[in-house]
């Protein structure tokens, strides 16, 4: 039996482990914390479609805090509401979700060692680095670096309970350069409030201004965390007779536009477990299935970051002019820009123009 050593028991690590077990490999996981899922560096917003892809592993409904029907986007003063009138995403309890995924990996036969930080003591014939944005595995094996990160600051707040099923995102390169600010309701009383900025900028002053702007007081406990904003140029290699694969944030498999990484990270991790002994197949397959979407997110993020606030405001007004919110409501798609840029989009814009 071949052995696989997974580093990190976040969602990517647990899914990679389960996938490798289902291929008949012996799997062990090393997690530096005592409880997988703590501390939580995530807002927990995952598309319904994305959660469905994990339905053979976990019943996501058990971990849902709040169903989300859409978003209210603020383009530097111009507001756009996208309302699908039914749940298209869920805010999940990431701590219990991660914990349940790691339990599932253990119940399927993985040996999980807690409180074990791996720096060089790799075991197994195949090593899967699912150790997050500061991946030790990637540094140790000298994978190409990720150069663009957002630094985020966020906290739990009390809010007025309005628009409980809508994410609020505030786009302004003046206020939060290169990223955005958000309010994500968890229930009718509490929400997560956060701001991200492109490194090396500090998001804390932006979070304070955001709090003043929307009139919601920050709580004392503010957490900071990194989000990778690009994929590594290479995510697998062979070294000293071992296969080394990276998955999830360690590989940069994250939507640069929103920072959402659970769907793409776990989808790629599943492939990493499947191809743990054929790294070139892993690289080829995840890029064929997901890289085009991830590249489009990166491109959209790049364009967004280059727009001064008046141009962002104009972009928002232009999107509303063409009733793009109606189009997005019909598509119900948060993850795949390739499915949004469809000939139907041109037809939609034409019909919106003719109705003017
Ligand atoms: C503020 C913020 C908000 C976010 N919101 C969302 C969201 O709403 N929706 C979404 O889809 N994504 C969101 N993300 C991104 C999401 O959290 C990540 O994409 C996701 O957690 C990546 O999963 P992972 O398993 O690759 O890495 P992680 O979740 O980071 O897990 C890595 C694990 O490896 C362990 N580890 C690290 N180094 C070692 C080591 N050397 N040895 C042993 N163990 C190690 C860590 O303890 C951790 O448990 C957000 C991120 C941030 C920062």
Tab-separated table of C-alpha atoms and ligand atoms in Angstrom:
chain	number	residue	atom	x	y	z
A	1	UNK	CA	0.000	0.000	0.000
A	2	UNK	CA	1.352	3.460	-0.917
A	3	UNK	CA	1.447	6.050	1.817
A	4	UNK	CA	0.368	9.679	1.636
A	5	UNK	CA	1.277	12.362	4.171
A	6	UNK	CA	-1.151	15.304	4.154
A	7	UNK	CA	0.058	18.483	5.861
A	8	UNK	CA	-2.834	20.534	7.264
A	9	UNK	CA	-6.337	19.475	8.334
A	10	UNK	CA	-8.207	22.426	6.809
A	11	UNK	CA	-10.900	21.663	4.210
A	12	UNK	CA	-8.344	21.033	1.439
A	13	UNK	CA	-6.283	18.650	3.608
A	14	UNK	CA	-9.278	16.626	4.808
A	15	UNK	CA	-10.777	16.337	1.315
A	16	UNK	CA	-7.394	15.361	-0.190
A	17	UNK	CA	-7.024	12.724	2.540
A	18	UNK	CA	-10.500	11.270	1.923
A	19	UNK	CA	-9.876	11.172	-1.806
A	20	UNK	CA	-6.497	9.400	-1.354
A	21	UNK	CA	-8.099	6.885	1.056
A	22	UNK	CA	-10.769	6.131	-1.528
A	23	UNK	CA	-7.954	5.344	-4.002
A	24	UNK	CA	-6.775	2.679	-1.550
A	25	UNK	CA	-3.753	4.531	-0.114
A	26	UNK	CA	-2.633	4.660	3.506
A	27	UNK	CA	-3.048	8.252	4.714
A	28	UNK	CA	-1.805	10.250	7.644
A	29	UNK	CA	-2.563	13.910	8.335
A	30	UNK	CA	-0.490	16.301	10.450
A	31	UNK	CA	-2.253	19.346	11.911
A	32	UNK	CA	-0.383	21.959	13.907
A	33	UNK	CA	-3.396	22.943	16.035
A	34	UNK	CA	-5.121	20.831	18.680
A	35	UNK	CA	-8.515	21.182	16.956
A	36	UNK	CA	-8.887	21.280	13.148
A	37	UNK	CA	-10.874	24.375	12.213
A	38	UNK	CA	-9.451	26.653	14.948
A	39	UNK	CA	-8.664	29.473	14.702
A	40	UNK	CA	-11.141	30.343	11.941
A	41	UNK	CA	-9.895	32.629	9.175
A	42	UNK	CA	-12.943	32.631	6.935
A	43	UNK	CA	-16.309	34.365	6.550
A	44	UNK	CA	-17.851	30.998	5.681
A	45	UNK	CA	-19.738	32.048	2.570
A	46	UNK	CA	-19.898	29.184	0.070
A	47	UNK	CA	-22.113	28.796	-2.985
A	48	UNK	CA	-24.850	26.181	-2.862
A	49	UNK	CA	-23.370	24.549	-5.972
A	50	UNK	CA	-19.938	24.505	-4.356
A	51	UNK	CA	-21.311	22.854	-1.215
A	52	UNK	CA	-23.144	20.287	-3.339
A	53	UNK	CA	-19.807	19.100	-4.739
A	54	UNK	CA	-18.982	17.896	-1.211
A	55	UNK	CA	-22.264	16.034	-0.703
A	56	UNK	CA	-20.577	12.604	-0.871
A	57	UNK	CA	-18.453	13.687	2.100
A	58	UNK	CA	-20.501	16.006	4.287
A	59	UNK	CA	-24.093	17.174	4.810
A	60	UNK	CA	-23.427	20.925	4.604
A	61	UNK	CA	-26.948	21.828	5.812
A	62	UNK	CA	-25.926	20.789	9.332
A	63	UNK	CA	-23.319	23.576	9.363
A	64	UNK	CA	-25.358	26.335	7.728
A	65	UNK	CA	-25.822	29.505	9.792
A	66	UNK	CA	-27.641	31.638	7.241
A	67	UNK	CA	-28.968	31.048	3.707
A	68	UNK	CA	-28.002	33.869	1.340
A	69	UNK	CA	-30.237	35.076	-1.500
A	70	UNK	CA	-27.825	37.504	-3.095
A	71	UNK	CA	-25.736	40.583	-2.556
A	72	UNK	CA	-25.925	44.341	-2.246
A	73	UNK	CA	-22.910	45.772	-4.019
A	74	UNK	CA	-21.809	49.342	-3.456
A	75	UNK	CA	-19.742	50.590	-6.396
A	76	UNK	CA	-18.264	53.650	-4.673
A	77	UNK	CA	-21.692	55.132	-4.046
A	78	UNK	CA	-23.767	53.330	-6.687
A	79	UNK	CA	-25.776	50.471	-5.172
A	80	UNK	CA	-26.821	47.314	-7.004
A	81	UNK	CA	-28.973	44.596	-5.444
A	82	UNK	CA	-28.804	41.037	-6.743
A	83	UNK	CA	-31.746	39.061	-5.385
A	84	UNK	CA	-32.242	35.479	-6.570
A	85	UNK	CA	-35.218	35.212	-4.139
A	86	UNK	CA	-33.979	31.845	-2.920
A	87	UNK	CA	-30.787	30.549	-1.308
A	88	UNK	CA	-27.863	30.519	-3.724
A	89	UNK	CA	-25.194	30.336	-1.029
A	90	UNK	CA	-24.857	29.635	2.683
A	91	UNK	CA	-22.862	31.139	5.487
A	92	UNK	CA	-21.537	28.055	7.191
A	93	UNK	CA	-19.958	27.571	10.581
A	94	UNK	CA	-16.407	26.977	9.366
A	95	UNK	CA	-15.149	25.684	12.706
A	96	UNK	CA	-17.699	22.849	12.864
A	97	UNK	CA	-17.454	22.292	9.104
A	98	UNK	CA	-13.653	21.810	9.240
A	99	UNK	CA	-13.988	19.667	12.352
A	100	UNK	CA	-16.604	17.444	10.669
A	101	UNK	CA	-14.462	17.073	7.535
A	102	UNK	CA	-11.438	15.988	9.566
A	103	UNK	CA	-13.632	13.554	11.562
A	104	UNK	CA	-14.853	12.107	8.291
A	105	UNK	CA	-11.254	11.638	7.103
A	106	UNK	CA	-10.463	9.833	10.367
A	107	UNK	CA	-13.588	7.679	10.155
A	108	UNK	CA	-12.586	6.611	6.633
A	109	UNK	CA	-9.176	5.489	7.933
A	110	UNK	CA	-6.792	8.470	8.042
A	111	UNK	CA	-4.432	8.769	11.000
A	112	UNK	CA	-4.714	12.375	12.210
A	113	UNK	CA	-1.948	13.712	14.442
A	114	UNK	CA	-2.881	16.974	16.180
A	115	UNK	CA	-0.434	19.521	17.608
A	116	UNK	CA	2.173	18.476	15.050
A	117	UNK	CA	3.733	21.265	13.036
A	118	UNK	CA	5.644	19.882	10.065
A	119	UNK	CA	8.663	21.845	8.887
A	120	UNK	CA	10.827	19.182	7.233
A	121	UNK	CA	9.985	15.809	8.786
A	122	UNK	CA	7.882	14.648	5.825
A	123	UNK	CA	6.736	11.042	5.757
A	124	UNK	CA	5.167	8.909	3.025
A	125	UNK	CA	5.835	8.384	-0.668
A	126	UNK	CA	3.539	11.252	-1.559
A	127	UNK	CA	3.221	14.545	0.308
A	128	UNK	CA	0.190	16.797	-0.086
A	129	UNK	CA	0.784	20.326	1.169
A	130	UNK	CA	-2.629	21.658	2.220
A	131	UNK	CA	-1.094	23.934	4.803
A	132	UNK	CA	-2.688	27.227	3.887
A	133	UNK	CA	-1.437	30.542	2.485
A	134	UNK	CA	1.934	30.458	4.312
A	135	UNK	CA	2.650	26.930	3.093
A	136	UNK	CA	5.759	25.395	4.664
A	137	UNK	CA	5.638	22.569	2.120
A	138	UNK	CA	5.777	25.075	-0.753
A	139	UNK	CA	8.757	26.903	0.802
A	140	UNK	CA	10.604	23.711	1.708
A	141	UNK	CA	10.352	22.297	-1.817
A	142	UNK	CA	10.961	25.709	-3.431
A	143	UNK	CA	7.728	25.973	-5.386
A	144	UNK	CA	7.274	29.251	-7.298
A	145	UNK	CA	6.126	31.978	-4.926
A	146	UNK	CA	2.701	33.626	-4.633
A	147	UNK	CA	3.334	37.363	-4.942
A	148	UNK	CA	-0.118	38.918	-4.510
A	149	UNK	CA	-1.925	38.687	-1.191
A	150	UNK	CA	-4.760	40.584	0.441
A	151	UNK	CA	-4.437	41.259	4.148
A	152	UNK	CA	-7.800	41.206	5.899
A	153	UNK	CA	-9.038	42.534	9.242
A	154	UNK	CA	-12.417	41.452	10.533
A	155	UNK	CA	-14.585	41.038	13.606
A	156	UNK	CA	-18.015	39.959	14.757
A	157	UNK	CA	-20.470	42.856	15.175
A	158	UNK	CA	-24.052	43.527	16.169
A	159	UNK	CA	-26.079	44.942	13.292
A	160	UNK	CA	-29.647	46.077	12.635
A	161	UNK	CA	-30.814	42.749	11.148
A	162	UNK	CA	-31.789	44.407	7.868
A	163	UNK	CA	-31.195	42.406	4.682
A	164	UNK	CA	-30.298	39.340	6.692
A	165	UNK	CA	-29.989	37.153	3.598
A	166	UNK	CA	-27.725	39.479	1.609
A	167	UNK	CA	-23.979	39.983	1.657
A	168	UNK	CA	-23.041	43.644	1.534
A	169	UNK	CA	-19.824	44.418	-0.331
A	170	UNK	CA	-18.342	47.918	-0.614
A	171	UNK	CA	-16.000	48.419	-3.545
A	172	UNK	CA	-13.673	51.394	-3.280
A	173	UNK	CA	-9.986	51.542	-4.128
A	174	UNK	CA	-9.754	54.720	-2.130
A	175	UNK	CA	-11.117	53.177	1.068
A	176	UNK	CA	-9.823	49.577	0.712
A	177	UNK	CA	-7.166	49.587	-2.035
A	178	UNK	CA	-7.112	46.434	-4.147
A	179	UNK	CA	-9.832	44.602	-2.228
A	180	UNK	CA	-13.118	45.545	-0.547
A	181	UNK	CA	-15.093	45.799	2.688
A	182	UNK	CA	-17.955	43.533	3.646
A	183	UNK	CA	-20.761	42.820	6.052
A	184	UNK	CA	-21.924	39.205	6.131
A	185	UNK	CA	-24.939	38.510	8.362
A	186	UNK	CA	-24.806	35.329	10.430
A	187	UNK	CA	-28.330	35.792	11.821
A	188	UNK	CA	-30.704	38.670	12.589
A	189	UNK	CA	-28.449	39.953	15.370
A	190	UNK	CA	-24.818	39.326	14.461
A	191	UNK	CA	-22.729	39.756	11.333
A	192	UNK	CA	-19.099	39.625	10.314
A	193	UNK	CA	-17.626	42.937	9.285
A	194	UNK	CA	-14.305	43.065	7.479
A	195	UNK	CA	-11.956	44.896	5.159
A	196	UNK	CA	-9.150	43.688	2.960
A	197	UNK	CA	-6.365	45.609	1.262
A	198	UNK	CA	-3.693	44.527	-1.162
A	199	UNK	CA	-0.437	43.866	0.713
A	200	UNK	CA	1.644	45.729	1.886
A	201	UNK	CA	-1.216	48.076	2.882
A	202	UNK	CA	-2.671	47.788	6.364
A	203	UNK	CA	-6.444	47.105	6.419
A	204	UNK	CA	-6.982	48.361	9.986
A	205	UNK	CA	-7.437	52.091	9.213
A	206	UNK	CA	-9.781	51.058	6.370
A	207	UNK	CA	-11.803	48.893	8.771
A	208	UNK	CA	-12.165	51.822	11.198
A	209	UNK	CA	-13.362	54.164	8.415
A	210	UNK	CA	-15.747	51.480	7.154
A	211	UNK	CA	-17.199	51.097	10.643
A	212	UNK	CA	-17.809	54.876	10.815
A	213	UNK	CA	-19.257	54.945	7.323
A	214	UNK	CA	-21.902	52.291	7.941
A	215	UNK	CA	-22.453	53.239	11.584
A	216	UNK	CA	-21.643	49.845	13.093
A	217	UNK	CA	-19.295	49.641	16.048
A	218	UNK	CA	-16.286	47.329	15.849
A	219	UNK	CA	-15.802	44.730	18.554
A	220	UNK	CA	-12.517	44.457	20.459
A	221	UNK	CA	-11.387	41.182	18.946
A	222	UNK	CA	-10.124	41.923	15.439
A	223	UNK	CA	-8.489	39.065	13.525
A	224	UNK	CA	-6.012	39.493	10.690
A	225	UNK	CA	-5.466	36.924	7.939
A	226	UNK	CA	-3.951	36.556	4.495
A	227	UNK	CA	-5.698	35.622	1.266
A	228	UNK	CA	-3.584	34.502	-1.713
A	229	UNK	CA	-4.690	36.290	-4.873
A	230	UNK	CA	-3.024	34.142	-7.513
A	231	UNK	CA	-2.251	30.493	-8.243
A	232	UNK	CA	1.305	29.231	-8.066
A	233	UNK	CA	2.873	28.690	-11.476
A	234	UNK	CA	3.593	25.087	-10.475
A	235	UNK	CA	1.735	23.028	-7.875
A	236	UNK	CA	3.338	19.587	-8.135
A	237	UNK	CA	6.780	18.059	-8.575
A	238	UNK	CA	8.918	15.023	-7.813
A	239	UNK	CA	11.831	15.384	-5.430
A	240	UNK	CA	14.125	12.660	-4.033
A	241	UNK	CA	11.748	9.920	-5.220
A	242	UNK	CA	8.749	11.561	-3.520
A	243	UNK	CA	5.683	13.147	-5.112
A	244	UNK	CA	4.871	16.604	-3.789
A	245	UNK	CA	1.491	18.227	-4.487
A	246	UNK	CA	-0.007	21.482	-3.218
A	247	UNK	CA	-3.753	22.054	-2.821
A	248	UNK	CA	-6.090	24.781	-1.559
A	249	UNK	CA	-4.640	28.074	-0.318
A	250	UNK	CA	-1.157	26.522	-0.391
A	251	UNK	CA	-1.526	26.368	-4.189
A	252	UNK	CA	-3.341	29.730	-4.418
A	253	UNK	CA	-6.558	28.087	-5.693
A	254	UNK	CA	-8.682	31.033	-4.559
A	255	UNK	CA	-11.090	33.429	-6.323
A	256	UNK	CA	-9.075	36.666	-6.432
A	257	UNK	CA	-12.250	38.754	-6.731
A	258	UNK	CA	-13.802	37.659	-3.423
A	259	UNK	CA	-11.093	35.687	-1.609
A	260	UNK	CA	-13.363	32.617	-1.567
A	261	UNK	CA	-11.217	29.492	-1.577
A	262	UNK	CA	-13.251	26.625	-0.160
A	263	UNK	CA	-14.956	25.506	-3.375
A	264	UNK	CA	-11.914	25.613	-5.690
A	265	UNK	CA	-9.529	24.488	-2.933
A	266	UNK	CA	-11.525	21.369	-2.044
A	267	UNK	CA	-12.261	20.580	-5.709
A	268	UNK	CA	-8.534	20.641	-6.495
A	269	UNK	CA	-7.701	18.788	-3.259
A	270	UNK	CA	-9.960	15.964	-4.355
A	271	UNK	CA	-7.849	15.672	-7.516
A	272	UNK	CA	-4.639	15.861	-5.472
A	273	UNK	CA	-5.761	12.841	-3.419
A	274	UNK	CA	-6.795	10.978	-6.552
A	275	UNK	CA	-3.493	11.647	-8.355
A	276	UNK	CA	-1.218	11.568	-5.298
A	277	UNK	CA	1.268	9.373	-7.195
A	278	UNK	CA	0.976	11.038	-10.601
A	279	UNK	CA	1.672	14.719	-9.875
A	280	UNK	CA	1.783	15.689	-13.550
A	281	UNK	CA	-1.768	14.356	-13.986
A	282	UNK	CA	-2.907	16.403	-10.978
A	283	UNK	CA	-1.390	19.559	-12.442
A	284	UNK	CA	-2.934	18.929	-15.847
A	285	UNK	CA	-6.385	17.999	-14.557
A	286	UNK	CA	-6.980	20.823	-12.078
A	287	UNK	CA	-5.732	23.378	-14.572
A	288	UNK	CA	-8.014	21.957	-17.289
A	289	UNK	CA	-11.051	22.028	-15.002
A	290	UNK	CA	-10.595	25.161	-12.912
A	291	UNK	CA	-7.718	27.338	-14.017
A	292	UNK	CA	-9.656	29.263	-16.671
A	293	UNK	CA	-12.203	30.406	-14.068
A	294	UNK	CA	-9.478	31.252	-11.560
A	295	UNK	CA	-7.596	33.238	-14.213
A	296	UNK	CA	-10.759	35.180	-15.041
A	297	UNK	CA	-11.226	36.028	-11.367
A	298	UNK	CA	-7.609	37.200	-11.312
A	299	UNK	CA	-8.105	39.335	-14.413
A	300	UNK	CA	-11.337	40.878	-13.033
A	301	UNK	CA	-9.559	41.607	-9.756
A	302	UNK	CA	-6.671	43.220	-11.613
A	303	UNK	CA	-9.029	45.475	-13.614
A	304	UNK	CA	-11.012	46.349	-10.485
A	305	UNK	CA	-7.817	47.277	-8.619
A	306	UNK	CA	-6.810	49.682	-11.389
A	307	UNK	CA	-10.068	51.690	-11.332
A	308	UNK	CA	-10.258	54.949	-9.389
A	309	UNK	CA	-13.520	55.392	-7.444
A	310	UNK	CA	-15.300	57.624	-10.018
A	311	UNK	CA	-14.603	54.972	-12.687
A	312	UNK	CA	-15.891	52.239	-10.359
A	313	UNK	CA	-19.051	54.248	-9.791
A	314	UNK	CA	-19.489	54.608	-13.546
A	315	UNK	CA	-18.851	50.875	-14.041
A	316	UNK	CA	-21.607	50.129	-11.490
A	317	UNK	CA	-24.025	52.501	-13.231
A	318	UNK	CA	-23.218	50.907	-16.596
A	319	UNK	CA	-23.896	47.423	-15.211
A	320	UNK	CA	-27.236	48.649	-13.810
A	321	UNK	CA	-28.082	50.329	-17.124
A	322	UNK	CA	-27.835	46.915	-18.774
A	323	UNK	CA	-29.735	45.306	-15.860
A	324	UNK	CA	-26.840	42.937	-15.217
A	325	UNK	CA	-28.261	42.201	-11.767
A	326	UNK	CA	-31.287	40.516	-13.417
A	327	UNK	CA	-28.938	38.425	-15.573
A	328	UNK	CA	-26.886	37.364	-12.547
A	329	UNK	CA	-30.038	36.479	-10.597
A	330	UNK	CA	-31.029	34.075	-13.366
A	331	UNK	CA	-27.579	32.487	-13.622
A	332	UNK	CA	-27.221	31.936	-9.821
A	333	UNK	CA	-23.492	31.508	-10.283
A	334	UNK	CA	-20.841	32.775	-7.889
A	335	UNK	CA	-17.876	30.659	-8.866
A	336	UNK	CA	-17.562	30.298	-12.635
A	337	UNK	CA	-17.147	33.521	-14.640
A	338	UNK	CA	-16.721	31.349	-17.745
A	339	UNK	CA	-20.398	30.402	-17.391
A	340	UNK	CA	-21.462	34.038	-17.014
A	341	UNK	CA	-19.636	35.235	-20.126
A	342	UNK	CA	-22.009	33.415	-22.387
A	343	UNK	CA	-23.635	34.507	-25.692
A	344	UNK	CA	-26.808	34.931	-23.598
A	345	UNK	CA	-25.126	37.908	-21.891
A	346	UNK	CA	-24.947	39.781	-25.208
A	347	UNK	CA	-28.613	38.954	-25.874
A	348	UNK	CA	-29.530	40.175	-22.382
A	349	UNK	CA	-27.693	43.509	-22.884
A	350	UNK	CA	-29.348	44.011	-26.255
A	351	UNK	CA	-32.787	43.365	-24.830
A	352	UNK	CA	-32.092	45.766	-21.894
A	353	UNK	CA	-31.032	48.423	-24.408
A	354	UNK	CA	-34.156	47.958	-26.494
A	355	UNK	CA	-36.360	48.381	-23.413
A	356	UNK	CA	-34.865	51.864	-22.751
B	1	LIG	C1	-10.988	36.904	6.131
B	1	LIG	C2	-11.204	35.735	5.224
B	1	LIG	C3	-12.475	35.451	4.784
B	1	LIG	C4	-12.690	34.372	3.930
B	1	LIG	N1	-13.958	34.105	3.538
B	1	LIG	C5	-14.202	33.065	2.729
B	1	LIG	C6	-15.522	32.758	2.343
B	1	LIG	O1	-16.471	33.434	2.743
B	1	LIG	N2	-15.727	31.692	1.514
B	1	LIG	C7	-14.679	30.924	1.066
B	1	LIG	O2	-14.910	29.996	0.282
B	1	LIG	N3	-13.415	31.201	1.436
B	1	LIG	C8	-13.149	32.235	2.258
B	1	LIG	N4	-11.872	32.503	2.655
B	1	LIG	C9	-10.798	31.648	2.158
B	1	LIG	C10	-10.810	30.318	2.887
B	1	LIG	O3	-10.780	30.530	4.268
B	1	LIG	C11	-9.599	29.511	2.441
B	1	LIG	O4	-9.559	29.484	1.031
B	1	LIG	C12	-9.680	28.077	2.969
B	1	LIG	O5	-9.639	28.050	4.366
B	1	LIG	C13	-8.504	27.290	2.415
B	1	LIG	O6	-8.527	25.995	2.940
B	1	LIG	P1	-7.157	25.191	3.068
B	1	LIG	O7	-7.515	23.882	3.634
B	1	LIG	O8	-6.423	25.275	1.795
B	1	LIG	O9	-6.276	26.037	4.102
B	1	LIG	P2	-6.569	26.377	5.633
B	1	LIG	O10	-8.018	26.466	5.905
B	1	LIG	O11	-5.712	27.568	5.924
B	1	LIG	O12	-6.002	25.115	6.423
B	1	LIG	C14	-4.622	24.889	6.513
B	1	LIG	C15	-4.397	24.010	7.736
B	1	LIG	O13	-3.023	23.641	7.786
B	1	LIG	C16	-2.541	23.776	9.112
B	1	LIG	N5	-1.092	23.996	8.987
B	1	LIG	C17	-0.469	25.064	8.427
B	1	LIG	N6	0.867	24.878	8.418
B	1	LIG	C18	1.089	23.659	8.981
B	1	LIG	C19	2.274	22.891	9.228
B	1	LIG	N7	3.480	23.342	8.888
B	1	LIG	N8	2.150	21.678	9.819
B	1	LIG	C20	0.920	21.201	10.165
B	1	LIG	N9	-0.231	21.878	9.946
B	1	LIG	C21	-0.150	23.089	9.350
B	1	LIG	C22	-3.325	24.954	9.675
B	1	LIG	O14	-3.371	24.916	11.082
B	1	LIG	C23	-4.699	24.737	9.043
B	1	LIG	O15	-5.518	23.918	9.847
B	1	LIG	C24	-11.607	33.567	3.507
B	1	LIG	C25	-10.314	33.845	3.963
B	1	LIG	C26	-10.115	34.907	4.819
B	1	LIG	C27	-8.723	35.188	5.309
